[in-house]
Coordinates of C-alpha atoms in Angstrom, one line a residue:
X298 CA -2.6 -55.9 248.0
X299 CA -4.8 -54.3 245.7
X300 CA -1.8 -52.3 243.4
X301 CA 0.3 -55.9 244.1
X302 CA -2.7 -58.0 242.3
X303 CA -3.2 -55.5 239.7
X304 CA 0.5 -55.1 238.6
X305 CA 0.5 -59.2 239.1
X306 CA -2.7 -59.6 236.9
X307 CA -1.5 -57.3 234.3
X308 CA 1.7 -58.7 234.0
X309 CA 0.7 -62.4 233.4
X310 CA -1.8 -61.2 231.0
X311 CA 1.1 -59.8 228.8
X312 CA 0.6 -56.1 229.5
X313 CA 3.0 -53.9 227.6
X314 CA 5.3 -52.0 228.5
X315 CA 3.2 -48.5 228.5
X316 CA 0.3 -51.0 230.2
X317 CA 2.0 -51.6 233.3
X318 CA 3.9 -47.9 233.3
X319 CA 0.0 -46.5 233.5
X320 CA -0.9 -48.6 235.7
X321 CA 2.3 -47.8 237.8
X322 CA 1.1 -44.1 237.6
X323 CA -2.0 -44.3 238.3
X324 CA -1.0 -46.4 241.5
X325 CA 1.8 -43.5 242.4
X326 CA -1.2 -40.8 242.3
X327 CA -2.9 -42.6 244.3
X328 CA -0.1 -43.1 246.9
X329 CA 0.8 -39.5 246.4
X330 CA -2.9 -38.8 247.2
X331 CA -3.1 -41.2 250.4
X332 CA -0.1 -39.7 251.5
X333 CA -1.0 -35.9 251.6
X334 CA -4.1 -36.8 253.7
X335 CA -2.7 -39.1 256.0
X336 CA 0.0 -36.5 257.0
X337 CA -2.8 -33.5 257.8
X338 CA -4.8 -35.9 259.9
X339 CA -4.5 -35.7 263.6
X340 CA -5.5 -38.8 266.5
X341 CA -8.6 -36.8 266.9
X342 CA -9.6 -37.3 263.0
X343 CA -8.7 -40.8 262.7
X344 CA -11.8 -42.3 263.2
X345 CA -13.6 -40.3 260.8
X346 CA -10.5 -41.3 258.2
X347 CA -11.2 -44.2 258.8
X348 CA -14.6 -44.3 257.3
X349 CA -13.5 -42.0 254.4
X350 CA -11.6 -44.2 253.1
X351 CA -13.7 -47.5 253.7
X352 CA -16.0 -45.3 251.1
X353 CA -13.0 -45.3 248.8
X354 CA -13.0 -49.2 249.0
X355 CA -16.4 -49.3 248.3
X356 CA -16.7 -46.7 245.5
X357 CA -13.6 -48.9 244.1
X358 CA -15.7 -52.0 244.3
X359 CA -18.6 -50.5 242.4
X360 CA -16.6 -49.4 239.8
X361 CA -14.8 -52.3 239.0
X362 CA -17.8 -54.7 239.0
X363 CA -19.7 -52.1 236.4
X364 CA -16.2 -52.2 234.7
X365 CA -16.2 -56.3 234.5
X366 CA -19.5 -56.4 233.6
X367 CA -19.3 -53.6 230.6
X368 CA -16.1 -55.8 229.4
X369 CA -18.0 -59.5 229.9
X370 CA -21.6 -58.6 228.9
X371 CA -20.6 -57.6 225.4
X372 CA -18.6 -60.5 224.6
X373 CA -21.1 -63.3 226.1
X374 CA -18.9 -64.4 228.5
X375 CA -21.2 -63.7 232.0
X376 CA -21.5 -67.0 234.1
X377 CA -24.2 -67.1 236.7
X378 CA -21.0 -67.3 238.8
X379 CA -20.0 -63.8 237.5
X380 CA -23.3 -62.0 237.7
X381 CA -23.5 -63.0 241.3
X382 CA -19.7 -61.7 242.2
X383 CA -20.6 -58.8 240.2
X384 CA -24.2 -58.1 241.9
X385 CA -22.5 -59.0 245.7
X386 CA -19.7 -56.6 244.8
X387 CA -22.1 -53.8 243.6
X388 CA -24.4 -54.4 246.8
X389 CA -22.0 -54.2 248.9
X390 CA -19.7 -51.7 247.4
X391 CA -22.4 -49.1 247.1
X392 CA -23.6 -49.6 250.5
X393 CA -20.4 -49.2 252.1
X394 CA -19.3 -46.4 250.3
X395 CA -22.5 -44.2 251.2
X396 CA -22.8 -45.6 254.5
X397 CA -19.0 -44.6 255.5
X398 CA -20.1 -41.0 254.0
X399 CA -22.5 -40.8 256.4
X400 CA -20.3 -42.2 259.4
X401 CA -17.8 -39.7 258.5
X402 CA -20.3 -36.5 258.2
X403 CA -21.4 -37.9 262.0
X404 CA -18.0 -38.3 263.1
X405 CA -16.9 -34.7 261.6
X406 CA -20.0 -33.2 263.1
X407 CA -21.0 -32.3 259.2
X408 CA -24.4 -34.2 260.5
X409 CA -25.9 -34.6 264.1
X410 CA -25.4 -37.8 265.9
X411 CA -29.3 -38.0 266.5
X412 CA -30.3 -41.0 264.6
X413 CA -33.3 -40.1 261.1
X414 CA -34.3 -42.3 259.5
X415 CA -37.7 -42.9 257.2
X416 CA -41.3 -44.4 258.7
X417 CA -40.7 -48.3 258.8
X418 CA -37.1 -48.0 257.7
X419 CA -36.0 -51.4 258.3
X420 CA -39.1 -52.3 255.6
X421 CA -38.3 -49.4 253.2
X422 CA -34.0 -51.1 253.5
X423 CA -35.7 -54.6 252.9
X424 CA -37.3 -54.0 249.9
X425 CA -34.5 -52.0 248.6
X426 CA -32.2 -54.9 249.3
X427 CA -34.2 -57.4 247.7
X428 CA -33.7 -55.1 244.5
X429 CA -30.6 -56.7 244.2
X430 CA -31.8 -60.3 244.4
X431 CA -34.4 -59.3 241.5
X432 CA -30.9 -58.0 239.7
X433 CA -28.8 -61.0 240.3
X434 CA -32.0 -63.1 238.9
X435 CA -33.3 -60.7 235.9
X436 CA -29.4 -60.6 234.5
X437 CA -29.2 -64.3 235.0
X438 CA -32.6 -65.1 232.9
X439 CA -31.1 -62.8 230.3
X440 CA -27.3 -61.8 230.8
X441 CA -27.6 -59.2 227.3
X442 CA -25.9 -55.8 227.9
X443 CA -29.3 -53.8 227.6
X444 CA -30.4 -55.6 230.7
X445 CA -27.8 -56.2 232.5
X446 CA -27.3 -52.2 232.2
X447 CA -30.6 -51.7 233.8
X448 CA -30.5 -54.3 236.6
X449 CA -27.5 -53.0 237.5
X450 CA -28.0 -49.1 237.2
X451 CA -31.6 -50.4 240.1
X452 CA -29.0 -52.6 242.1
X453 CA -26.7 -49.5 242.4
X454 CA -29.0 -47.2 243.2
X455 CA -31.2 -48.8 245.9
X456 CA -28.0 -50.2 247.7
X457 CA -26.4 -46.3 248.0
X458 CA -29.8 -45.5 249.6
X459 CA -29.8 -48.3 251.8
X460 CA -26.2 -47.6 253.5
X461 CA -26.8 -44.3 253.5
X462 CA -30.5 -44.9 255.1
X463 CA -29.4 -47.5 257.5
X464 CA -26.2 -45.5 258.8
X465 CA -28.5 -42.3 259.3
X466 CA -30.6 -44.2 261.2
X467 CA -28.1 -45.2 263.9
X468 CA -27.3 -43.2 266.9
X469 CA -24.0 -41.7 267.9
X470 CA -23.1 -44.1 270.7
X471 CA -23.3 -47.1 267.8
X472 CA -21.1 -45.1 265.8
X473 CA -17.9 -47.2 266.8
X474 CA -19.9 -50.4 265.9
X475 CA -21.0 -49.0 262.1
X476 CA -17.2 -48.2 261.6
X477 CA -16.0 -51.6 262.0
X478 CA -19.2 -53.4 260.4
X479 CA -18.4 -51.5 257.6
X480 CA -14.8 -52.1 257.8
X481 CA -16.2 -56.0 257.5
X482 CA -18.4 -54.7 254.6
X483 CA -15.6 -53.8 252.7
X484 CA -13.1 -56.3 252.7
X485 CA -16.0 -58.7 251.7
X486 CA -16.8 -56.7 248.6
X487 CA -13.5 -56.8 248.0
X488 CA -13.9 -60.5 248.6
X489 CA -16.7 -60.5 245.7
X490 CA -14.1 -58.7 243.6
X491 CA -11.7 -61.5 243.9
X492 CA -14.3 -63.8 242.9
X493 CA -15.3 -61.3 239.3
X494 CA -11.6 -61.5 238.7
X495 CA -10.7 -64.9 239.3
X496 CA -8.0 -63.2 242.0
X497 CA -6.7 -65.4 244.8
X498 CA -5.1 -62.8 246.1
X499 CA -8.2 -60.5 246.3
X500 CA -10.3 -62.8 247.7
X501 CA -8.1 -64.0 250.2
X502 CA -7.5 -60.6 251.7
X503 CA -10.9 -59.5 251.6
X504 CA -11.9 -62.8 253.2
X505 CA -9.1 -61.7 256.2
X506 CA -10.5 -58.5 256.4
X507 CA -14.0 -59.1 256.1
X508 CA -13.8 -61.7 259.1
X509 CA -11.1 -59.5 261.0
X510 CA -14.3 -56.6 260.9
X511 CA -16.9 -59.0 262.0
X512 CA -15.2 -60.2 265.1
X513 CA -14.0 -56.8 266.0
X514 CA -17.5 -55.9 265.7
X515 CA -18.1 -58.5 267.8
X516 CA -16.0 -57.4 270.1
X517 CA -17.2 -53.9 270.0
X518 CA -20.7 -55.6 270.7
X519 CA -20.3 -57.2 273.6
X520 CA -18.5 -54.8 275.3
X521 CA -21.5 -52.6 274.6
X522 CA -24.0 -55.1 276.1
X523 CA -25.4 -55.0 272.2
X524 CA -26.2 -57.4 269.7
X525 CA -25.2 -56.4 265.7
X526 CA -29.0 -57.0 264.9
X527 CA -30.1 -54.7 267.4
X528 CA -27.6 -52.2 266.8
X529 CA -28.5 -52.1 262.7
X530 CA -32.1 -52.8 263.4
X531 CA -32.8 -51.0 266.1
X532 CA -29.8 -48.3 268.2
X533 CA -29.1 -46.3 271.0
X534 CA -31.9 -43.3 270.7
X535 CA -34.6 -45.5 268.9
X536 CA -37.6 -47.4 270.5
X537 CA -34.8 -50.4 270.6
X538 CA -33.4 -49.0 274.1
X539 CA -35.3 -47.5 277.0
X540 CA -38.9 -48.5 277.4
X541 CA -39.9 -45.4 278.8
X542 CA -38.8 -41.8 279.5
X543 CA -35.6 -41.3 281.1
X544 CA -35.2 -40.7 284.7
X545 CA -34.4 -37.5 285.8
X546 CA -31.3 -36.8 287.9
X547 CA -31.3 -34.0 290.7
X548 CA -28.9 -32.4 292.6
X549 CA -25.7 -29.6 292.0
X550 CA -23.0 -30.6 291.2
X551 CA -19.8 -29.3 292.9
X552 CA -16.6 -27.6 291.5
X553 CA -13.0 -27.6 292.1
X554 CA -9.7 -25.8 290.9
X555 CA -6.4 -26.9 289.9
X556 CA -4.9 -26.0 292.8
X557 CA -7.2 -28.6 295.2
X558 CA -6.9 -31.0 292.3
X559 CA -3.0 -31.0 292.7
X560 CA -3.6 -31.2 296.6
X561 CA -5.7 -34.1 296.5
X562 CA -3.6 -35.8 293.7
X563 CA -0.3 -35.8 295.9
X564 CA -2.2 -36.7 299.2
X565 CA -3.7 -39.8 297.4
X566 CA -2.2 -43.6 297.6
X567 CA -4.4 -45.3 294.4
X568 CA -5.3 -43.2 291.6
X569 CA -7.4 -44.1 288.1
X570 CA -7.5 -42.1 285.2
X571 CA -10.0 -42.7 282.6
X572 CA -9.3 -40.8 279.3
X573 CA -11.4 -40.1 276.7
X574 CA -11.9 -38.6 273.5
X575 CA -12.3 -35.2 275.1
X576 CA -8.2 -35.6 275.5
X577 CA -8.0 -36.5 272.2
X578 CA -9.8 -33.1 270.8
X579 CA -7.3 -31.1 273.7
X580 CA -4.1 -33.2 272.2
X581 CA -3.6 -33.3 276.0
X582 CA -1.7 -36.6 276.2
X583 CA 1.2 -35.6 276.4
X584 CA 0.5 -33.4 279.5
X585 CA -1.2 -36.5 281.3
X586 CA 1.8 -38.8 280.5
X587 CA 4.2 -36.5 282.3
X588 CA 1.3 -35.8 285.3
X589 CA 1.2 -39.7 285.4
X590 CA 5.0 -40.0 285.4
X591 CA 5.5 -37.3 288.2
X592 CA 3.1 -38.7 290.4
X593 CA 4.4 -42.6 290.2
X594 CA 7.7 -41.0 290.9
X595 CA 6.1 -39.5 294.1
X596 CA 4.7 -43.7 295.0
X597 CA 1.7 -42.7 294.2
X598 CA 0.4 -46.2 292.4
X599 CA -1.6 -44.4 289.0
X600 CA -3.0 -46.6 286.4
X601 CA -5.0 -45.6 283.6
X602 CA -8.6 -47.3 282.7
X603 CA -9.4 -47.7 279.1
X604 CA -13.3 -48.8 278.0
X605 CA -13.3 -50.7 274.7
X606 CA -15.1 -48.3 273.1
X607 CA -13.5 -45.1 274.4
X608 CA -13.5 -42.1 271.6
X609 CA -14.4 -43.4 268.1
X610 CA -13.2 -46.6 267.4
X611 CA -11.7 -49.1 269.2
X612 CA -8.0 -48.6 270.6
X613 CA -7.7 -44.7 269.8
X614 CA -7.2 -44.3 273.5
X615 CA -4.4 -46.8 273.9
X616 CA -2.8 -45.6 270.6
X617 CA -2.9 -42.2 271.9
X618 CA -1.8 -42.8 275.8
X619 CA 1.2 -45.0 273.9
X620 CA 1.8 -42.4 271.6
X621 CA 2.6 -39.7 274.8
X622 CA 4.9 -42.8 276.2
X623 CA 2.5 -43.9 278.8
X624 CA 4.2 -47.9 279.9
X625 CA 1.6 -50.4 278.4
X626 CA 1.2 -52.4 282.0
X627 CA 0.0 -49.3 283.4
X628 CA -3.0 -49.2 281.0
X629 CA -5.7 -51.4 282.0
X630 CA -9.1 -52.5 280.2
X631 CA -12.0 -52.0 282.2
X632 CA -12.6 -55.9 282.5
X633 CA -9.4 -55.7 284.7
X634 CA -9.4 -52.6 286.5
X635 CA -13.4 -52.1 287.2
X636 CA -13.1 -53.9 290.6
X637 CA -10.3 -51.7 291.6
X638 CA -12.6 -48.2 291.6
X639 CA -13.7 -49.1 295.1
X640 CA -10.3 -48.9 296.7
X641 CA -9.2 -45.9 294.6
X642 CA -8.6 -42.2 296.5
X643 CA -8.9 -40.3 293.6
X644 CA -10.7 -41.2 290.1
X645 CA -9.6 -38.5 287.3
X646 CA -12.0 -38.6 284.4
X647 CA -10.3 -36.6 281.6
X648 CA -13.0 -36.3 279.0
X649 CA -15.0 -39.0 278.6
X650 CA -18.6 -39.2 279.6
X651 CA -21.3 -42.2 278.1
X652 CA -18.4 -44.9 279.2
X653 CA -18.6 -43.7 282.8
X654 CA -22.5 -42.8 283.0
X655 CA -23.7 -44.9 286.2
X656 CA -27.0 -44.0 284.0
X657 CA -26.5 -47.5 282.0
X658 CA -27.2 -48.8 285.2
X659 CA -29.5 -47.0 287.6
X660 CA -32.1 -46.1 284.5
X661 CA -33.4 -48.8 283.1
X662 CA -34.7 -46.6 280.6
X663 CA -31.8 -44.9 280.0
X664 CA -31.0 -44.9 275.8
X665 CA -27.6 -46.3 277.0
X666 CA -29.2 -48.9 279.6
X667 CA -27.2 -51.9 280.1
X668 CA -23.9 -50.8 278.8
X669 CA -20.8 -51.8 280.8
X670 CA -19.6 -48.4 281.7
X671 CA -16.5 -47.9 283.9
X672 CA -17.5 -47.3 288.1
X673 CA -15.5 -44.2 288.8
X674 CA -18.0 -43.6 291.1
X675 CA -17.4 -46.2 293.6
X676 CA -14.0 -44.2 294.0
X677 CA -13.5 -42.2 297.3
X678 CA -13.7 -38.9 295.2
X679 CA -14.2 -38.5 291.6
X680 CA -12.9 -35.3 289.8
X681 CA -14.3 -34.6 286.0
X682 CA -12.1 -32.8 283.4
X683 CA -15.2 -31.2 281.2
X684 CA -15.2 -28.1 278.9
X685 CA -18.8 -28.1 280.0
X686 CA -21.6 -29.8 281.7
X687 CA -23.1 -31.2 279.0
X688 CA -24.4 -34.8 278.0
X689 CA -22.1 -37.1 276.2
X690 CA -22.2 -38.3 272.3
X691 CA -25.4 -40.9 273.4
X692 CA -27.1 -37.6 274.5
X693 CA -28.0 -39.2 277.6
X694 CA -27.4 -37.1 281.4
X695 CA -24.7 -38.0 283.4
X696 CA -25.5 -38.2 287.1
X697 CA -21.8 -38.9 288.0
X698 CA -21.1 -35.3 287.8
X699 CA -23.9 -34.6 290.6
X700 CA -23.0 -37.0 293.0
X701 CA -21.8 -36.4 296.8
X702 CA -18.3 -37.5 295.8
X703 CA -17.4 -36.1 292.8
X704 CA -16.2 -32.7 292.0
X705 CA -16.3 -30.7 288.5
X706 CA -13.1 -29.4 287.0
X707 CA -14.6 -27.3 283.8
X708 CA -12.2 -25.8 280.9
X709 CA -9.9 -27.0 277.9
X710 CA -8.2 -30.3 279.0
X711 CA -4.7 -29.5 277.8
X712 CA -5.0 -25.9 279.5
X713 CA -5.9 -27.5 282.6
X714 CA -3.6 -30.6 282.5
X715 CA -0.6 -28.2 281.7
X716 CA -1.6 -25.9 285.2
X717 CA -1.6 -29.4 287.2
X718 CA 2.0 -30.2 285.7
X719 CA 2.9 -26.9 286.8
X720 CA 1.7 -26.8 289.9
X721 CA 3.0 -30.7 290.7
X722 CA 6.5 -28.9 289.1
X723 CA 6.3 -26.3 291.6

């Protein structure tokens, strides 16, 4: 839409010739560009794409608003309409741009998922937001190039630190919830953009894809048992979960092979998988959609359970399950398939960890307290697909893997899904 309103734009304006050819090249480098990365990324990178190029978007609206004002300023043509679109564009811009850096560096395990953040942080991202109000006013008291220069350069500057800042301060569980906030972000500074450059176009789509990214967040929100404020204010590992210290979980947890796993898989009547991003990472899908399709062929009634916020973002585990060609009405969100747990033989958990921590629920002062989480333990036995033992992205302990019915099945997801094909083969 972007390339379509520039060309469009150009076009009307009486572009030559060699205008719209430059323009046209620029826009093929570009494609050229997207292209090459899109075709190296993998389902386990997506997420962390993602947010690489919502910094694009937001670099894109920085430059463009210093560009409009640089061409306006000069001539004496700034409004106070103008200053503002230029000023909203430059806020936001600069804040999504650094903040989807950071979201990226968290998602690509460049930086730890543990939130850091500066003494008083939300006070230190308050002033440094109201920078921009002072901009928006000092260029509107005096819209001359000198000063608008300045006001601009401060606006810049203190909005890069703040998404940056406030994205570093948010723990990895909220990760999901930053992504599409600053998906929202984005399509309202290009919104603002629309608005600098009197583009209907522009401002239309950024108005559909800023609202799209607020209700997904939203969405994202409420299945976390969060509120946005509390999430950009506060988030999971800060002093705005968990009142206390965490409780501590005791017991051994108990181990099984492939070969009982395959045993207890054909003996069963109901079975639940719940996938998550640790199938992603193993590219196991593919494996699980012909385990799945074996062992429906057998009667054995499997469904898959998918939490809203499995893996990174939302839907990367129903993009991948349809990806391997796993039939849509067998994959169920946890809204419908919670209640079934109870009347499940076997719940295989392939992977995923926070969204099935009974932790949100027994420890009040769990960091992840509260969340809706899947009940795979109120299955008749539980088996856990792990590489290891450890905690989850939250960094909070899982007690499912220590309880009386659930049994640990460690090692690489795909090298153990393709030994249960085998064996179900067999």
């Amino acid at each position: 839409f972007g390339v379509a309103s520039t060309v469009c734009s150009q076009w009307l304006a009486g572009a030559t010739a060699a205008g719209l050819a430059g323009v046209g090249g620029i826009a093929a480098a570009g494609a050229g560009s997207g292209l090459a990365i899109a075709s190296r990324v993998g389902p386990t990178e997506l997420p962390q794409t993602v947010a690489g190029f919502h910094s694009l978007v937001g670099a894109a609206a920085v430059a463009t608003a210093v560009g409009e004002f640089l061409h306006l300023a000069p001539l004496g043509l700034l409004t106070p309409v103008s200053i503002g679109a230029i000023v909203a564009a430059t806020y936001l811009g600069a804040i999504t741009t650094t903040g989807s850096l950071v979201a990226f560096g968290k998602l690509n395990g460049a930086l730890g998922s543990a939130p850091v953040s500066l003494p008083k942080r939300n006070l230190v991202n308050a002033l440094l937001s109201a920078v921009s109000l002072w901009a928006a006013a000092r260029m509107m008291r005096s819209p001359t190039l000198a000063v608008g220069r300045a006001a601009l350069a401060a606006c810049t500057a203190a909005s890069l630190f703040v998404g940056a800042h406030a994205t570093l301060a948010i723990g990895g569980a909220d990760v999901p919830v930053v992504i599409t906030c600053l998906n929202s972000a984005s399509g309202w500074a290009l919104c603002a953009e629309g608005f600098m450059l009197s583009s209907t176009l522009l401002t239309t789509v950024g108005a559909l894809i800023g609202f799209s990214g607020a209700l997904l967040t939203q969405d994202m929100c409420v299945a976390m048992n969060r509120d946005i404020v509390s999430v950009l204010l506060g988030g999971y590992g800060t002093s705005a979960t968990g009142g206390g210290e965490a409780m501590v979980f005791e017991g051994e947890a108990t181990f099984t092979d492939v070969e009982a796993t395959v045993e207890n898989l054909k003996a069963a009547k109901e079975v639940i998988v719940v996938p998550g991003y640790g199938l992603a990472v193993a590219n196991g899908q593919y494996a699980m959609a012909e385990i799945a399709k074996e062992l429906r062929a057998q009667g054995v009634n499997l469904r898959f359970a998918i939490h809203p916020v499995a893996g990174r973002m939302p839907g990367q585990l129903n993009v991948l399950l349809a990806e391997a060609g796993v039939p849509y009405d067998i994959v169920l969100e946890m809204e419908e398939i919670n209640d079934d747990f109870k009347d499940t033989d076997i719940c295989l958990v392939v992977g995923a960890n926070d969204t099935v921590n009974s932790a949100a629920i027994e420890d009040p002062n769990s960091i992840i307290a509260g969340m809706p989480v899947l009940h795979v333990w109120e299955a008749k036995n539980v088996i856990v697909m792990k590489r290891s033992m450890g905690a989850g992205y939250a960094g909070a302990d899982n007690p499912v893997f220590i309880k009386d019915n659930t049994d640990m099945l460690l090692g690489d997801a795909k090298k153990t899904l393709d030994a249960i094909k085998a064996k179900l083969d067999d």
